[in-house]
């Protein structure tokens, strides 16, 4: 678990998952894009999906977010 703001060792999570759990990890952020690269990395490397949930409950798929960060970052700050 992480708040996406750092302090989490992504490689530790991925290594443990690869050795023990072999789980697909879907990651999400609530109302922010802080930590998006870390959450995307975890999802990508485990076959999961990364999603951002906006203030109004609408979702932004991770690939769409990274394709147009400026647009979505503005929406998240409103």
Coordinates of C-alpha atoms in Angstrom, one line a residue:
X1 CA 0.0 0.0 0.0
X2 CA 1.1 3.5 -0.7
X3 CA -0.3 7.0 -0.9
X4 CA 1.6 7.5 -4.1
X5 CA 3.7 10.3 -2.7
X6 CA 6.9 8.3 -2.3
X7 CA 8.6 6.4 0.4
X8 CA 7.4 3.1 -1.0
X9 CA 9.9 0.8 -2.5
X10 CA 8.4 -0.2 -5.9
X11 CA 11.1 -2.8 -6.6
X12 CA 10.4 -4.4 -3.2
X13 CA 6.7 -4.7 -4.0
X14 CA 7.4 -6.0 -7.5
X15 CA 10.0 -8.5 -6.3
X16 CA 7.8 -9.9 -3.6
X17 CA 4.9 -10.2 -6.0
X18 CA 7.0 -12.0 -8.6
X19 CA 8.4 -14.5 -6.0
X20 CA 5.4 -15.1 -3.8
X21 CA 2.0 -13.8 -4.9
X22 CA 2.2 -13.5 -8.7
X23 CA -0.9 -11.3 -8.5
X24 CA -2.2 -8.8 -11.0
X25 CA -2.1 -5.4 -9.3
X26 CA -4.6 -2.8 -10.3
X27 CA -3.6 0.6 -8.9
X28 CA -5.5 3.9 -8.6
X29 CA -5.1 7.4 -7.2
X30 CA -7.9 9.4 -5.7
X31 CA -8.3 13.1 -6.7
X32 CA -4.6 13.5 -7.6
X33 CA -1.9 12.6 -10.1
X34 CA 0.9 12.6 -7.4
X35 CA 2.6 9.3 -7.6
X36 CA 1.2 8.4 -11.1
X37 CA 4.5 7.1 -12.5
X38 CA 4.9 4.7 -9.5
X39 CA 1.3 3.4 -9.7
X40 CA 1.6 3.0 -13.5
X41 CA 4.9 1.0 -13.1
X42 CA 3.3 -1.4 -10.5
X43 CA 0.3 -2.0 -12.7
X44 CA 2.2 -2.3 -15.9
X45 CA 4.7 -4.8 -14.5
X46 CA 2.1 -7.0 -13.0
X47 CA -0.4 -7.0 -15.9
X48 CA -2.8 -4.6 -14.1
X49 CA -4.4 -1.3 -14.9
X50 CA -3.7 2.1 -13.5
X51 CA -6.6 4.6 -13.0
X52 CA -7.1 8.0 -11.6
X53 CA -10.4 8.8 -9.9
X54 CA -11.4 12.5 -10.2
X55 CA -13.2 14.5 -7.5
X56 CA -16.6 13.9 -9.2
X57 CA -16.0 10.1 -9.3
X58 CA -15.3 10.0 -13.0
X59 CA -12.2 7.9 -13.9
X60 CA -9.2 8.6 -16.1
X61 CA -7.5 5.5 -17.5
X62 CA -3.7 5.7 -16.9
X63 CA -2.8 5.6 -20.6
X64 CA -5.2 8.5 -21.3
X65 CA -3.7 10.5 -18.4
X66 CA -0.1 10.0 -19.7
X67 CA -1.1 10.9 -23.2
X68 CA -2.5 14.3 -22.1
X69 CA -1.1 15.1 -18.6
X70 CA -1.6 18.9 -18.9
X71 CA -5.3 18.5 -19.6
X72 CA -5.9 16.1 -16.8
X73 CA -3.7 17.8 -14.2
X74 CA -5.7 20.9 -14.8
X75 CA -8.9 19.0 -14.2
X76 CA -7.6 17.4 -11.0
X77 CA -6.7 20.8 -9.6
X78 CA -10.2 22.3 -10.0

